């Protein structure tokens, strides 16, 4: 009886450990992915400025930097302010963002390589961590572009975490499982979830006016200090909980 008690305790400790490691894996993978998505979105658009300069050099009409400045005001207004002050030429701001993109992406790839050894350090298909990071990238872009209602912001992250944790519990409970095959139902469930969020949650929110051009997100973060109107919030604000809601 004593041996059975010890065995049961060991099994429960192993399951609890698998759950905690799965939750830690979810936090690490989604956090580093959300940061790189934010950087690629906010700073990646600076690559359009040298591209437009190339278009002008080739004589193509309509390649005006003012269009980019209006489309991406957090860069366009900063370039205008730097040019008016005469502190830096416009190219310094552009290449500063390019350096930021390069550094963050190298750090993202390094996190993938290091965490794959630590978190997936067993006999697994070679591309398994790449697929999991790819899934997280899809979630982040989908959430950034389409998840704008209060119900969507409440439902989508919790369901993605549930799918992620269930897969990783299987991964940590079976020594040599069909880990690559199990990615297929996970992917299909992810597609089903995104379709449900769009059709059942986001479209009704737009129809009732909770999401509009004036307030593109029904729930959002309200900071306790003033920010420059043309700037984007800092990367660390990604980790703040939502604290405000638009009531049409």
mmCIF file of C-alpha atoms in Angstrom:
data_model
loop_
_atom_site.group_PDB
_atom_site.id
_atom_site.type_symbol
_atom_site.label_atom_id
_atom_site.label_comp_id
_atom_site.label_asym_id
_atom_site.label_seq_id
_atom_site.Cartn_x
_atom_site.Cartn_y
_atom_site.Cartn_z
ATOM 1 C CA UNK A 1 0.000 0.000 0.000
ATOM 2 C CA UNK A 2 2.869 2.304 0.823
ATOM 3 C CA UNK A 3 4.430 1.683 -2.598
ATOM 4 C CA UNK A 4 1.113 2.387 -4.308
ATOM 5 C CA UNK A 5 0.814 5.693 -2.412
ATOM 6 C CA UNK A 6 4.307 6.701 -3.469
ATOM 7 C CA UNK A 7 3.563 5.714 -7.065
ATOM 8 C CA UNK A 8 0.347 7.725 -7.117
ATOM 9 C CA UNK A 9 2.127 10.732 -5.632
ATOM 10 C CA UNK A 10 4.892 10.471 -8.202
ATOM 11 C CA UNK A 11 2.356 10.315 -11.018
ATOM 12 C CA UNK A 12 0.491 13.349 -9.726
ATOM 13 C CA UNK A 13 3.754 15.261 -9.295
ATOM 14 C CA UNK A 14 4.740 14.369 -12.858
ATOM 15 C CA UNK A 15 1.380 15.548 -14.233
ATOM 16 C CA UNK A 16 1.549 18.771 -12.243
ATOM 17 C CA UNK A 17 5.103 19.337 -13.442
ATOM 18 C CA UNK A 18 4.028 18.738 -17.051
ATOM 19 C CA UNK A 19 1.214 21.269 -16.635
ATOM 20 C CA UNK A 20 3.500 23.913 -15.141
ATOM 21 C CA UNK A 21 6.153 23.424 -17.821
ATOM 22 C CA UNK A 22 3.458 23.599 -20.522
ATOM 23 C CA UNK A 23 2.197 26.898 -19.100
ATOM 24 C CA UNK A 24 5.759 28.236 -18.917
ATOM 25 C CA UNK A 25 6.322 27.169 -22.515
ATOM 26 C CA UNK A 26 3.158 28.968 -23.582
ATOM 27 C CA UNK A 27 4.276 32.161 -21.845
ATOM 28 C CA UNK A 28 7.773 32.092 -23.345
ATOM 29 C CA UNK A 29 6.740 31.182 -26.891
ATOM 30 C CA UNK A 30 3.843 33.629 -27.120
ATOM 31 C CA UNK A 31 5.714 36.459 -25.390
ATOM 32 C CA UNK A 32 8.753 36.408 -27.640
ATOM 33 C CA UNK A 33 6.497 35.986 -30.678
ATOM 34 C CA UNK A 34 4.283 38.933 -29.723
ATOM 35 C CA UNK A 35 7.340 41.144 -29.247
ATOM 36 C CA UNK A 36 8.826 40.278 -32.653
ATOM 37 C CA UNK A 37 5.431 40.754 -34.337
ATOM 38 C CA UNK A 38 5.158 44.172 -32.711
ATOM 39 C CA UNK A 39 8.656 45.163 -33.836
ATOM 40 C CA UNK A 40 8.131 43.885 -37.382
ATOM 41 C CA UNK A 41 4.856 45.795 -37.581
ATOM 42 C CA UNK A 42 6.041 49.078 -36.066
ATOM 43 C CA UNK A 43 9.609 49.252 -37.378
ATOM 44 C CA UNK A 44 9.378 47.015 -40.440
ATOM 45 C CA UNK A 45 7.461 49.643 -42.380
ATOM 46 C CA UNK A 46 10.596 51.826 -42.544
ATOM 47 C CA UNK A 47 11.780 49.557 -45.343
ATOM 48 C CA UNK A 48 9.158 51.265 -47.502
ATOM 49 C CA UNK A 49 11.088 54.552 -47.365
ATOM 50 C CA UNK A 50 14.245 53.298 -49.140
ATOM 51 C CA UNK A 51 11.966 51.344 -51.485
ATOM 52 C CA UNK A 52 10.127 54.539 -52.418
ATOM 53 C CA UNK A 53 13.482 56.277 -52.856
ATOM 54 C CA UNK A 54 14.429 53.548 -55.327
ATOM 55 C CA UNK A 55 11.129 54.054 -57.151
ATOM 56 C CA UNK A 56 11.817 57.783 -57.441
ATOM 57 C CA UNK A 57 15.322 57.055 -58.710
ATOM 58 C CA UNK A 58 13.803 54.832 -61.389
ATOM 59 C CA UNK A 59 11.418 57.632 -62.367
ATOM 60 C CA UNK A 60 8.190 56.012 -61.177
ATOM 61 C CA UNK A 61 5.462 58.604 -60.428
ATOM 62 C CA UNK A 62 3.566 58.763 -57.146
ATOM 63 C CA UNK A 63 6.374 57.463 -54.910
ATOM 64 C CA UNK A 64 6.052 60.309 -52.418
ATOM 65 C CA UNK A 65 7.310 59.976 -48.854
ATOM 66 C CA UNK A 66 4.352 62.037 -47.663
ATOM 67 C CA UNK A 67 2.078 59.097 -48.444
ATOM 68 C CA UNK A 68 4.171 56.901 -46.164
ATOM 69 C CA UNK A 69 4.290 59.610 -43.516
ATOM 70 C CA UNK A 70 0.495 59.779 -43.411
ATOM 71 C CA UNK A 71 0.119 55.997 -43.477
ATOM 72 C CA UNK A 72 2.680 55.416 -40.698
ATOM 73 C CA UNK A 73 2.602 58.587 -38.556
ATOM 74 C CA UNK A 74 4.829 57.170 -35.803
ATOM 75 C CA UNK A 75 7.642 57.209 -38.379
ATOM 76 C CA UNK A 76 6.491 59.968 -40.734
ATOM 77 C CA UNK A 77 6.065 62.619 -38.036
ATOM 78 C CA UNK A 78 9.308 61.627 -36.357
ATOM 79 C CA UNK A 79 11.139 62.047 -39.686
ATOM 80 C CA UNK A 80 9.525 65.442 -40.195
ATOM 81 C CA UNK A 81 10.440 66.585 -36.677
ATOM 82 C CA UNK A 82 14.042 65.401 -37.037
ATOM 83 C CA UNK A 83 14.345 67.092 -40.415
ATOM 84 C CA UNK A 84 12.895 70.368 -39.095
ATOM 85 C CA UNK A 85 15.210 70.386 -36.075
ATOM 86 C CA UNK A 86 18.235 69.577 -38.216
ATOM 87 C CA UNK A 87 19.611 67.202 -35.588
ATOM 88 C CA UNK A 88 19.753 64.099 -37.774
ATOM 89 C CA UNK A 89 19.165 63.475 -41.459
ATOM 90 C CA UNK A 90 16.120 61.386 -42.370
ATOM 91 C CA UNK A 91 18.274 58.385 -43.194
ATOM 92 C CA UNK A 92 19.499 58.058 -39.594
ATOM 93 C CA UNK A 93 15.975 57.386 -38.321
ATOM 94 C CA UNK A 94 15.331 54.844 -41.068
ATOM 95 C CA UNK A 95 18.567 52.940 -40.503
ATOM 96 C CA UNK A 96 18.046 53.085 -36.741
ATOM 97 C CA UNK A 97 14.788 51.171 -37.190
ATOM 98 C CA UNK A 98 16.485 48.764 -39.603
ATOM 99 C CA UNK A 99 19.126 48.030 -36.963
ATOM 100 C CA UNK A 100 16.378 47.446 -34.398
ATOM 101 C CA UNK A 101 14.616 44.983 -36.714
ATOM 102 C CA UNK A 102 17.838 43.075 -37.344
ATOM 103 C CA UNK A 103 18.741 42.858 -33.656
ATOM 104 C CA UNK A 104 15.269 41.792 -32.504
ATOM 105 C CA UNK A 105 14.967 39.169 -35.226
ATOM 106 C CA UNK A 106 18.364 37.696 -34.345
ATOM 107 C CA UNK A 107 17.270 37.594 -30.706
ATOM 108 C CA UNK A 108 14.015 35.894 -31.752
ATOM 109 C CA UNK A 109 15.896 33.224 -33.697
ATOM 110 C CA UNK A 110 18.297 32.753 -30.774
ATOM 111 C CA UNK A 111 15.342 32.253 -28.416
ATOM 112 C CA UNK A 112 13.931 29.630 -30.766
ATOM 113 C CA UNK A 113 17.222 27.750 -30.862
ATOM 114 C CA UNK A 114 17.906 27.939 -27.120
ATOM 115 C CA UNK A 115 14.389 27.265 -25.873
ATOM 116 C CA UNK A 116 13.892 24.421 -28.333
ATOM 117 C CA UNK A 117 16.778 22.585 -26.673
ATOM 118 C CA UNK A 118 15.447 23.253 -23.168
ATOM 119 C CA UNK A 119 11.704 22.889 -23.717
ATOM 120 C CA UNK A 120 11.714 20.199 -26.408
ATOM 121 C CA UNK A 121 14.817 18.315 -25.336
ATOM 122 C CA UNK A 122 13.699 14.797 -26.263
ATOM 123 C CA UNK A 123 13.370 12.673 -29.375
ATOM 124 C CA UNK A 124 11.042 14.788 -31.536
ATOM 125 C CA UNK A 125 10.631 15.505 -35.252
ATOM 126 C CA UNK A 126 13.281 17.989 -36.306
ATOM 127 C CA UNK A 127 10.889 20.736 -37.413
ATOM 128 C CA UNK A 128 8.477 20.430 -34.468
ATOM 129 C CA UNK A 129 9.600 23.604 -32.610
ATOM 130 C CA UNK A 130 9.512 25.559 -35.870
ATOM 131 C CA UNK A 131 5.895 24.536 -36.452
ATOM 132 C CA UNK A 132 4.917 25.509 -32.910
ATOM 133 C CA UNK A 133 6.568 28.919 -33.213
ATOM 134 C CA UNK A 134 4.860 29.282 -36.583
ATOM 135 C CA UNK A 135 1.473 28.595 -35.014
ATOM 136 C CA UNK A 136 2.185 31.250 -32.389
ATOM 137 C CA UNK A 137 3.098 33.720 -35.138
ATOM 138 C CA UNK A 138 -0.244 33.068 -36.857
ATOM 139 C CA UNK A 139 -2.108 33.624 -33.558
ATOM 140 C CA UNK A 140 -0.349 36.906 -32.923
ATOM 141 C CA UNK A 141 -0.987 38.344 -36.382
ATOM 142 C CA UNK A 142 -4.606 37.174 -36.301
ATOM 143 C CA UNK A 143 -5.106 38.698 -32.858
ATOM 144 C CA UNK A 144 -3.507 41.979 -33.904
ATOM 145 C CA UNK A 145 -5.568 42.343 -37.089
ATOM 146 C CA UNK A 146 -8.925 40.713 -36.352
ATOM 147 C CA UNK A 147 -9.499 40.320 -32.588
ATOM 148 C CA UNK A 148 -11.055 43.663 -31.665
ATOM 149 C CA UNK A 149 -14.239 42.918 -29.698
ATOM 150 C CA UNK A 150 -14.443 42.355 -25.949
ATOM 151 C CA UNK A 151 -15.736 38.807 -26.431
ATOM 152 C CA UNK A 152 -12.993 38.034 -28.932
ATOM 153 C CA UNK A 153 -10.289 39.402 -26.633
ATOM 154 C CA UNK A 154 -11.685 37.295 -23.782
ATOM 155 C CA UNK A 155 -12.286 34.082 -25.740
ATOM 156 C CA UNK A 156 -9.495 33.775 -28.322
ATOM 157 C CA UNK A 157 -6.416 33.897 -26.024
ATOM 158 C CA UNK A 158 -7.925 31.400 -23.587
ATOM 159 C CA UNK A 159 -8.794 28.916 -26.316
ATOM 160 C CA UNK A 160 -5.358 29.178 -27.913
ATOM 161 C CA UNK A 161 -3.785 28.574 -24.507
ATOM 162 C CA UNK A 162 -6.024 25.540 -23.945
ATOM 163 C CA UNK A 163 -5.074 23.995 -27.310
ATOM 164 C CA UNK A 164 -1.401 24.750 -26.671
ATOM 165 C CA UNK A 165 -1.421 23.228 -23.175
ATOM 166 C CA UNK A 166 -3.365 20.121 -24.252
ATOM 167 C CA UNK A 167 -0.869 19.424 -27.032
ATOM 168 C CA UNK A 168 2.074 19.896 -24.682
ATOM 169 C CA UNK A 169 0.515 17.674 -22.016
ATOM 170 C CA UNK A 170 0.357 14.953 -24.661
ATOM 171 C CA UNK A 171 3.919 15.801 -25.673
ATOM 172 C CA UNK A 172 5.199 15.447 -22.102
ATOM 173 C CA UNK A 173 3.078 12.431 -21.160
ATOM 174 C CA UNK A 174 4.042 10.135 -24.055
ATOM 175 C CA UNK A 175 7.722 9.241 -24.541
ATOM 176 C CA UNK A 176 7.515 8.584 -28.293
ATOM 177 C CA UNK A 177 4.180 9.850 -29.550
ATOM 178 C CA UNK A 178 2.901 10.958 -32.927
ATOM 179 C CA UNK A 179 3.885 14.531 -32.237
ATOM 180 C CA UNK A 180 4.054 15.664 -35.857
ATOM 181 C CA UNK A 181 0.725 14.003 -36.702
ATOM 182 C CA UNK A 182 -0.900 15.644 -33.664
ATOM 183 C CA UNK A 183 -0.041 19.029 -35.173
ATOM 184 C CA UNK A 184 -2.701 18.443 -37.854
ATOM 185 C CA UNK A 185 -5.769 18.391 -35.558
ATOM 186 C CA UNK A 186 -4.228 21.246 -33.579
ATOM 187 C CA UNK A 187 -3.955 23.304 -36.766
ATOM 188 C CA UNK A 188 -7.519 22.439 -37.814
ATOM 189 C CA UNK A 189 -8.848 23.415 -34.390
ATOM 190 C CA UNK A 190 -6.922 26.672 -34.680
ATOM 191 C CA UNK A 191 -8.503 27.430 -38.075
ATOM 192 C CA UNK A 192 -11.946 26.582 -36.684
ATOM 193 C CA UNK A 193 -11.344 28.889 -33.719
ATOM 194 C CA UNK A 194 -10.299 31.797 -35.926
ATOM 195 C CA UNK A 195 -13.333 31.329 -38.188
ATOM 196 C CA UNK A 196 -15.641 31.208 -35.164
ATOM 197 C CA UNK A 197 -14.140 34.356 -33.646
ATOM 198 C CA UNK A 198 -14.507 36.234 -36.921
ATOM 199 C CA UNK A 199 -18.056 35.167 -37.752
ATOM 200 C CA UNK A 200 -19.636 34.830 -34.311
ATOM 201 C CA UNK A 201 -17.844 37.526 -32.308
ATOM 202 C CA UNK A 202 -16.172 40.164 -34.471
ATOM 203 C CA UNK A 203 -18.819 40.703 -37.155
ATOM 204 C CA UNK A 204 -21.636 41.271 -34.608
ATOM 205 C CA UNK A 205 -19.374 43.689 -32.694
ATOM 206 C CA UNK A 206 -18.900 45.769 -35.833
ATOM 207 C CA UNK A 207 -22.630 45.714 -36.578
ATOM 208 C CA UNK A 208 -23.606 47.001 -33.138
ATOM 209 C CA UNK A 209 -20.951 49.753 -33.284
ATOM 210 C CA UNK A 210 -18.681 48.452 -30.524
ATOM 211 C CA UNK A 211 -15.827 48.362 -33.064
ATOM 212 C CA UNK A 212 -15.554 51.284 -35.471
ATOM 213 C CA UNK A 213 -13.068 53.539 -37.209
ATOM 214 C CA UNK A 214 -13.225 55.955 -34.264
ATOM 215 C CA UNK A 215 -12.518 53.184 -31.718
ATOM 216 C CA UNK A 216 -10.969 50.227 -33.556
ATOM 217 C CA UNK A 217 -10.850 48.038 -30.422
ATOM 218 C CA UNK A 218 -13.661 47.543 -27.937
ATOM 219 C CA UNK A 219 -11.238 46.825 -25.087
ATOM 220 C CA UNK A 220 -7.813 48.403 -24.763
ATOM 221 C CA UNK A 221 -5.147 49.649 -22.373
ATOM 222 C CA UNK A 222 -5.500 53.146 -20.982
ATOM 223 C CA UNK A 223 -2.163 54.462 -19.756
ATOM 224 C CA UNK A 224 -1.863 56.764 -16.763
ATOM 225 C CA UNK A 225 0.224 59.332 -18.629
ATOM 226 C CA UNK A 226 0.117 61.224 -21.895
ATOM 227 C CA UNK A 227 1.824 59.828 -24.987
ATOM 228 C CA UNK A 228 2.831 61.627 -28.158
ATOM 229 C CA UNK A 229 -0.177 61.260 -30.470
ATOM 230 C CA UNK A 230 1.951 60.014 -33.370
ATOM 231 C CA UNK A 231 3.897 57.433 -31.370
ATOM 232 C CA UNK A 232 3.189 53.805 -30.573
ATOM 233 C CA UNK A 233 3.131 52.529 -26.972
ATOM 234 C CA UNK A 234 6.327 50.886 -25.777
ATOM 235 C CA UNK A 235 6.863 47.153 -26.237
ATOM 236 C CA UNK A 236 6.506 46.441 -22.528
ATOM 237 C CA UNK A 237 2.871 47.591 -22.630
ATOM 238 C CA UNK A 238 2.129 44.310 -24.429
ATOM 239 C CA UNK A 239 2.204 42.664 -21.006
ATOM 240 C CA UNK A 240 -0.309 45.024 -19.372
ATOM 241 C CA UNK A 241 -3.853 43.698 -18.780
ATOM 242 C CA UNK A 242 -6.728 45.378 -20.594
ATOM 243 C CA UNK A 243 -8.345 48.001 -18.372
ATOM 244 C CA UNK A 244 -10.745 50.062 -20.528
ATOM 245 C CA UNK A 245 -13.755 49.396 -22.736
ATOM 246 C CA UNK A 246 -15.537 51.376 -25.420
ATOM 247 C CA UNK A 247 -19.281 51.696 -24.752
ATOM 248 C CA UNK A 248 -21.065 52.874 -27.929
#
